[in-house]
């Protein structure tokens, strides 16, 4: 890596950041500068391939970077011209362009020779006093983003840098933004755009999104400098808000791109509401908030938007397109606090109501307990009086029961003696009967017949009772007292 080139790039970045009043990383982060110093790109194609350098950044800083890289990172502005080592024409023009790009211009003049060609807008700025002419050009995308319709004879302010076009050696002014001048001109442009957007329904009430009842995460867009952000934060209640902040310029036409980029940043963030705020100002200072592209971004944002933009007379179009507009940043904070404060008040009221109800319940229960206690005392007195009477009756009943139980015991003993006698006689009868049955069973038992020399013939597990159930060659089984025989029918003789 070329360390000298890296130092030169960082020095250039510091100058740019100071002039634009932005953080260093918003120009280029360190990693991008290191990649540039490492690869040393020589043209646009090589430069935009580096991470962190896109078309927009190239349009703004690309030529500065290429000029620094091509000249080895040496401070070309202060490099002395040596007679023995003269510049080439191209090299000297690079020196001049590098110097010109370090000085941003804000120029007032009258539009002349207006022409749109391909991706560029070409025009001249004419001084109204001595009719001096400055040739200007502007990217068509930047022009459209400004939301201004230029016509010849219109007085404007342009912001940008000068550069010399090397093929013809002519100096021209590269404009980045265009602003209208004069309250009347601004008012006409404001009314014309307002009428157009109103007709398209961008301000329609039925398109407004309702704020969440209890906002927790806030996306905040405003300038990090000045009193506005402090007024907003100081007036936010201590309700546990999570604030995600995007720094943005809020003054003049140059703020449009910052504001749109900040809104795009929040488009995929998890927020409950987006708050855009700035202090009061004239129609001229609030031009950014009357920009068509910005107004459409706000109207189409997927999360409710609160605009707290101070103004003299005319409400900024950005406020009209928002879901909720308030006149000051402080009012925006008050709106966000409202539901939480109402909730706190409701909770406090509920606490008081609950305490009062609890106290009333305690009082009523105490009264009920007193009545119940007195009633119980009265009933227990009656019960105790009755107890003696009942106790006497119970004792008498126990004595009577004892006598009756003694009589029943005697009766039971007599009955038991009779019962046992009858049982013995029954058992004797049953035994004799069973002995008789056993003798008959033994006599009729087929197995006993086997003991006497008889046999049992079976065919297919069935006892053969007749010769008619068999035929010749049937295989039969013959059971004897000490085993079985298998046989085959050879002859059948019927009676």
XYZ file of C-alpha atoms in Angstrom:
495
model
C 0.000 0.000 0.000
C 1.225 3.509 -0.863
C 1.307 5.198 2.559
C 2.037 8.640 1.095
C -0.995 8.338 -1.162
C -3.122 7.231 1.811
C -1.995 10.251 3.847
C -2.788 12.546 0.910
C -6.253 11.001 0.569
C -6.925 11.435 4.290
C -5.766 15.049 4.150
C -8.074 15.686 1.205
C -10.960 13.994 3.067
C -10.415 16.191 6.116
C -10.579 19.370 4.001
C -13.776 18.195 2.269
C -15.432 17.197 5.564
C -14.611 20.573 7.131
C -16.018 22.459 4.150
C -19.181 20.374 3.993
C -19.468 20.278 7.788
C -19.909 16.518 7.894
C -18.188 13.594 9.593
C -15.058 12.152 7.939
C -16.635 8.745 7.313
C -19.486 10.377 5.383
C -16.956 11.435 2.742
C -15.210 8.029 2.640
C -14.510 5.514 5.434
C -10.898 4.513 6.149
C -11.292 1.114 4.476
C -12.331 2.746 1.203
C -9.326 5.103 1.256
C -7.030 2.163 2.022
C -8.469 0.228 -0.935
C -7.884 3.236 -3.196
C -4.276 3.568 -1.991
C -3.819 -0.176 -2.536
C -5.332 -0.505 -6.051
C -4.501 3.005 -7.406
C -7.453 3.222 -9.840
C -6.716 5.136 -13.058
C -10.244 5.673 -14.373
C -13.899 5.724 -13.398
C -14.468 2.013 -14.080
C -11.644 0.983 -11.757
C -12.667 3.452 -9.060
C -16.365 2.520 -8.825
C -15.430 -1.155 -8.381
C -14.008 -0.285 -4.962
C -16.419 -0.891 -2.075
C -17.796 2.417 -0.813
C -17.484 4.225 -4.153
C -20.721 4.271 -6.102
C -22.009 6.446 -8.933
C -23.216 9.149 -6.600
C -19.902 9.343 -4.732
C -17.999 9.321 -8.010
C -19.992 12.265 -9.325
C -19.181 14.169 -6.164
C -15.575 13.184 -5.438
C -14.406 10.889 -8.255
C -12.341 13.333 -10.238
C -10.601 14.602 -7.097
C -9.624 11.029 -6.195
C -8.371 10.174 -9.688
C -6.354 13.383 -9.811
C -4.711 12.623 -6.463
C -3.969 9.006 -7.474
C -2.522 9.887 -10.891
C -0.142 12.402 -9.354
C 1.219 9.955 -6.808
C -0.443 11.483 -3.810
C 1.695 14.593 -3.932
C 0.142 17.930 -3.012
C -0.290 19.156 -6.544
C -1.718 22.480 -5.524
C 1.436 23.537 -3.749
C 3.921 21.682 -5.981
C 6.469 24.132 -7.420
C 6.877 24.320 -11.183
C 10.426 23.362 -12.076
C 11.803 24.690 -15.335
C 13.832 21.552 -15.886
C 10.767 19.328 -15.373
C 7.752 21.159 -16.897
C 4.139 20.024 -16.697
C 2.373 18.417 -19.582
C -0.806 20.195 -20.628
C -2.880 17.364 -19.198
C -0.864 17.312 -15.982
C -1.193 21.050 -15.481
C -4.946 20.924 -16.098
C -5.110 18.182 -13.461
C -3.306 20.521 -11.063
C -5.774 23.305 -11.796
C -8.802 21.031 -11.501
C -7.548 19.630 -8.218
C -7.209 23.160 -6.898
C -10.628 24.196 -8.226
C -12.342 21.211 -6.669
C -11.106 22.195 -3.230
C -13.202 25.369 -3.456
C -16.946 24.897 -3.534
C -18.939 27.775 -4.963
C -22.382 29.199 -4.239
C -23.241 31.484 -7.143
C -26.206 33.699 -7.925
C -27.208 34.486 -11.468
C -29.812 34.424 -14.224
C -30.448 31.289 -16.311
C -29.562 31.538 -20.024
C -28.925 29.108 -22.907
C -30.760 26.243 -21.188
C -30.443 22.819 -22.851
C -31.026 19.216 -21.714
C -28.804 16.737 -23.540
C -28.643 13.011 -22.699
C -27.831 12.729 -18.984
C -26.810 16.366 -18.544
C -28.373 19.776 -18.179
C -26.359 22.604 -19.770
C -26.993 26.285 -19.054
C -25.264 29.603 -18.515
C -25.395 31.840 -15.460
C -25.489 35.520 -16.347
C -24.578 38.322 -13.984
C -27.404 40.890 -14.016
C -25.038 43.817 -13.493
C -22.279 43.381 -16.093
C -23.718 40.364 -17.961
C -20.701 38.171 -17.172
C -21.280 34.559 -18.238
C -20.391 31.315 -16.455
C -20.965 28.080 -18.376
C -22.575 25.434 -16.180
C -23.613 21.803 -16.422
C -25.448 19.466 -14.096
C -26.309 15.788 -13.918
C -29.918 15.294 -14.983
C -30.587 13.125 -11.904
C -29.313 15.891 -9.589
C -31.478 18.427 -11.431
C -34.604 16.290 -11.091
C -33.864 15.731 -7.424
C -33.883 19.497 -6.830
C -37.537 19.649 -7.856
C -37.032 23.004 -9.609
C -38.253 23.794 -13.127
C -35.613 26.013 -14.744
C -36.539 28.496 -17.453
C -34.428 31.137 -19.178
C -34.471 34.434 -17.314
C -35.091 32.765 -13.941
C -32.789 33.958 -11.147
C -31.287 31.105 -9.119
C -28.481 30.118 -6.775
C -26.341 27.138 -7.786
C -23.967 25.173 -5.585
C -21.027 23.189 -6.923
C -17.411 23.326 -8.093
C -15.577 24.606 -11.152
C -13.514 22.440 -13.465
C -11.679 22.732 -16.758
C -12.853 20.347 -19.467
C -9.546 18.971 -20.782
C -10.571 18.229 -24.404
C -11.314 21.930 -25.106
C -9.646 23.689 -22.165
C -12.832 25.540 -21.197
C -13.786 26.245 -17.604
C -17.316 25.349 -16.555
C -19.207 25.129 -13.291
C -20.423 21.673 -12.229
C -23.646 22.355 -10.300
C -24.866 19.929 -7.649
C -28.005 21.834 -6.565
C -30.158 24.675 -7.851
C -32.254 26.948 -5.626
C -34.887 29.490 -6.533
C -34.491 33.084 -5.333
C -37.136 35.494 -4.196
C -40.239 35.088 -2.101
C -42.531 35.527 -5.091
C -40.828 32.898 -7.225
C -40.672 30.445 -4.357
C -44.318 31.092 -3.524
C -45.419 30.389 -7.101
C -43.391 27.174 -7.237
C -44.781 26.176 -3.838
C -48.407 26.736 -4.844
C -47.959 24.983 -8.189
C -46.413 21.880 -6.616
C -48.920 21.894 -3.763
C -51.824 21.932 -6.216
C -50.276 19.096 -8.246
C -49.607 16.845 -5.243
C -52.959 17.636 -3.670
C -54.690 16.581 -6.886
C -52.737 13.301 -6.810
C -53.993 12.608 -3.278
C -50.663 12.825 -1.430
C -52.220 14.949 1.318
C -55.479 12.971 1.609
C -56.660 12.345 5.161
C -57.702 8.756 4.423
C -54.108 7.909 3.502
C -52.712 8.991 6.853
C -51.368 6.220 9.091
C -52.364 6.240 12.742
C -49.590 6.492 15.316
C -49.093 3.447 17.559
C -50.788 3.962 20.917
C -47.508 3.591 22.778
C -44.434 4.526 20.755
C -41.218 2.863 21.920
C -38.689 3.087 19.064
C -38.265 6.461 17.330
C -36.407 7.119 14.084
C -35.147 10.709 14.257
C -33.900 12.832 11.333
C -32.480 16.303 11.906
C -29.186 18.136 12.178
C -26.885 17.021 14.972
C -25.871 20.654 15.509
C -28.087 23.400 16.842
C -30.772 23.589 19.488
C -33.535 21.671 17.684
C -32.362 18.166 18.553
C -31.776 19.176 22.183
C -35.240 20.764 22.435
C -36.803 17.567 21.125
C -34.820 15.214 23.366
C -35.230 17.395 26.457
C -39.009 17.441 26.004
C -39.326 13.692 25.514
C -40.577 12.100 28.689
C -38.637 9.386 30.492
C -40.729 6.583 29.075
C -37.949 4.240 27.953
C -37.805 5.443 24.341
C -35.227 3.907 22.002
C -34.004 6.570 19.569
C -32.281 5.734 16.278
C -30.736 8.904 14.857
C -29.676 9.942 11.354
C -27.806 13.216 10.986
C -28.919 15.368 8.047
C -28.567 18.887 6.788
C -31.900 20.701 6.983
C -31.117 24.052 5.346
C -31.584 24.844 1.668
C -31.759 22.681 -1.426
C -28.495 20.942 -0.572
C -30.277 19.159 2.296
C -32.636 17.194 0.008
C -30.240 14.343 -0.708
C -29.324 14.015 2.987
C -32.986 13.844 3.986
C -33.896 11.282 1.319
C -30.888 9.122 2.217
C -31.882 9.250 5.893
C -35.468 8.208 5.075
C -34.168 5.344 2.916
C -31.978 4.255 5.835
C -35.017 3.928 8.096
C -37.160 2.143 5.471
C -35.944 -1.285 6.640
C -35.385 -0.464 10.311
C -37.636 -1.617 13.123
C -39.140 1.678 14.313
C -42.613 2.674 15.531
C -42.540 6.200 14.138
C -40.252 8.424 12.036
C -39.768 11.999 13.272
C -38.376 14.724 10.974
C -37.742 18.065 12.678
C -36.093 21.438 12.187
C -36.529 24.923 13.548
C -38.532 27.711 11.978
C -37.490 29.555 8.848
C -38.513 31.428 5.754
C -39.874 29.870 2.587
C -36.403 30.152 1.079
C -34.628 28.353 3.932
C -37.280 25.616 3.892
C -36.880 24.806 0.176
C -35.708 21.270 0.931
C -39.015 20.501 2.651
C -40.969 21.638 -0.415
C -39.070 19.264 -2.695
C -41.298 16.878 -4.676
C -39.021 13.846 -4.333
C -38.807 14.298 -0.562
C -42.560 14.855 -0.226
C -43.275 11.617 -2.110
C -40.780 9.710 0.045
C -42.593 10.834 3.186
C -46.074 10.168 1.765
C -45.138 6.611 0.763
C -43.131 5.705 3.875
C -44.252 2.406 5.427
C -44.198 3.700 9.023
C -46.105 6.700 10.451
C -44.178 9.969 9.959
C -44.336 13.035 12.212
C -43.023 16.298 10.730
C -42.202 19.013 13.231
C -40.986 21.821 10.962
C -41.227 25.420 12.085
C -42.585 27.857 9.479
C -43.792 31.431 9.112
C -46.888 31.210 6.907
C -46.947 28.407 4.381
C -46.937 24.886 5.795
C -44.063 22.888 4.227
C -45.308 20.286 1.747
C -43.314 17.651 3.624
C -45.490 18.357 6.664
C -48.687 18.134 4.609
C -47.664 14.720 3.256
C -46.729 13.354 6.682
C -49.108 11.326 8.822
C -49.028 13.944 11.570
C -47.717 17.496 11.319
C -46.896 19.786 14.218
C -45.522 23.307 14.223
C -42.376 22.743 16.304
C -39.965 19.978 17.336
C -41.129 20.452 20.925
C -44.720 19.793 19.852
C -43.572 16.534 18.224
C -42.097 15.408 21.546
C -45.301 16.400 23.366
C -47.398 14.308 20.943
C -45.212 11.253 21.542
C -45.421 11.752 25.311
C -49.189 12.189 25.322
C -50.282 8.544 25.233
C -47.683 7.567 27.847
C -48.688 10.447 30.135
C -52.368 9.585 29.680
C -51.541 5.969 30.499
C -49.673 7.070 33.629
C -52.640 9.255 34.641
C -55.036 6.364 34.007
C -52.859 4.019 36.047
C -52.682 6.534 38.896
C -56.477 6.985 38.773
C -56.953 3.212 38.702
C -54.625 2.923 41.692
C -56.714 5.476 43.588
C -59.976 3.812 42.550
C -58.615 0.393 43.497
C -57.458 1.671 46.884
C -60.853 3.306 47.532
C -62.703 0.145 46.513
C -60.411 -1.948 48.693
C -61.017 0.342 51.667
C -64.795 0.254 51.064
C -64.676 -3.540 50.845
C -62.703 -3.707 54.112
C -65.213 -1.453 55.866
C -68.156 -3.489 54.553
C -66.475 -6.763 55.494
C -65.716 -5.473 58.992
C -69.382 -4.603 59.446
C -70.402 -7.982 58.086
C -67.953 -9.720 60.435
C -69.348 -7.841 63.431
C -72.917 -8.817 62.525
C -71.875 -12.410 61.852
C -69.932 -12.611 65.121
C -72.912 -11.352 67.136
C -75.180 -13.778 65.325
C -72.776 -16.657 66.006
C -72.548 -15.777 69.700
C -76.339 -15.789 69.925
C -76.614 -19.098 68.086
C -73.862 -20.744 70.119
C -75.611 -19.698 73.339
C -78.739 -21.419 72.105
C -76.697 -24.451 71.040
C -74.998 -24.752 74.435
C -78.381 -24.638 76.152
C -79.684 -27.362 73.910
C -76.512 -29.395 74.397
C -77.321 -30.333 78.016
C -80.768 -31.579 77.010
C -79.334 -33.547 74.106
C -76.530 -34.919 76.298
C -79.089 -36.279 78.782
C -81.095 -37.873 75.963
C -77.938 -39.435 74.503
C -76.967 -40.960 77.876
C -80.469 -42.359 78.282
C -80.368 -43.736 74.746
C -76.995 -45.412 75.410
C -78.369 -47.122 78.535
C -81.405 -48.355 76.639
C -79.196 -49.483 73.772
C -76.958 -51.463 76.175
C -79.909 -53.361 77.583
C -81.245 -54.153 74.122
C -77.787 -55.229 72.963
C -77.491 -57.669 75.885
C -80.833 -59.244 74.999
C -79.878 -59.535 71.342
C -76.588 -61.203 72.302
C -78.455 -63.914 74.239
C -80.814 -64.464 71.287
C -77.844 -64.661 68.918
C -76.093 -67.294 71.050
C -79.215 -69.487 71.045
C -79.583 -69.104 67.278
C -75.878 -69.958 66.751
C -76.229 -73.280 68.631
C -79.225 -74.281 66.505
C -77.448 -73.145 63.327
C -74.281 -75.166 64.063
C -76.359 -78.316 64.710
C -78.235 -77.919 61.401
C -74.938 -77.317 59.557
C -73.397 -80.561 60.931
C -76.419 -82.563 59.830
C -76.321 -80.932 56.362
C -72.593 -81.625 55.939
C -73.145 -85.325 56.907
C -75.921 -85.673 54.337
C -73.836 -84.055 51.581
C -70.840 -86.327 52.351
C -72.933 -89.485 52.034
C -74.436 -88.220 48.797
C -71.015 -87.432 47.272
C -69.631 -90.865 48.254
C -72.527 -92.509 46.444
C -71.982 -90.353 43.322
C -68.254 -91.140 43.352
C -68.968 -94.888 43.370
C -71.306 -94.529 40.380
C -68.738 -92.423 38.453
C -66.051 -95.026 38.994
C -68.359 -97.738 37.685
C -69.233 -95.685 34.548
C -65.665 -94.411 33.852
C -64.444 -95.625 30.382
C -60.887 -95.828 31.637
C -61.974 -98.382 34.245
C -63.262 -100.524 31.342
C -59.764 -100.439 29.869
C -58.459 -101.910 33.138
C -60.889 -104.780 32.604
C -59.395 -105.546 29.149
C -61.614 -103.474 26.930
C -60.322 -100.941 24.298
C -61.492 -97.623 22.730
C -61.299 -97.196 18.933
C -61.103 -93.685 17.410
C -60.956 -92.406 13.859
C -59.864 -88.860 13.088
C -59.971 -88.010 16.836
C -63.572 -89.220 17.161
C -64.673 -92.388 19.038
C -65.986 -95.076 16.683
C -69.449 -96.208 17.761
C -70.458 -98.174 14.627
C -68.757 -100.081 11.793
C -70.777 -97.895 9.451
C -68.565 -94.904 10.221
C -65.512 -96.713 8.800
C -64.467 -98.019 5.425
C -61.734 -100.285 4.181
C -58.182 -98.968 4.468
C -59.136 -96.312 7.068
C -56.431 -95.821 9.641
C -57.734 -96.114 13.177
C -56.304 -95.619 16.695
C -56.880 -98.256 19.417
C -56.455 -97.167 23.060
C -55.600 -99.823 25.681
C -54.969 -99.434 29.398
C -51.209 -99.106 28.887
C -50.968 -97.293 25.495
C -52.231 -96.855 21.935
C -52.134 -98.946 18.736
C -52.415 -97.841 15.103
C -54.294 -100.120 12.716
C -55.671 -100.174 9.171
C -59.152 -101.573 8.350
C -58.766 -104.688 6.262
C -62.278 -106.106 6.530
C -65.653 -104.796 7.737
C -68.345 -107.254 8.912
C -71.723 -105.764 9.817
C -74.384 -107.531 11.874
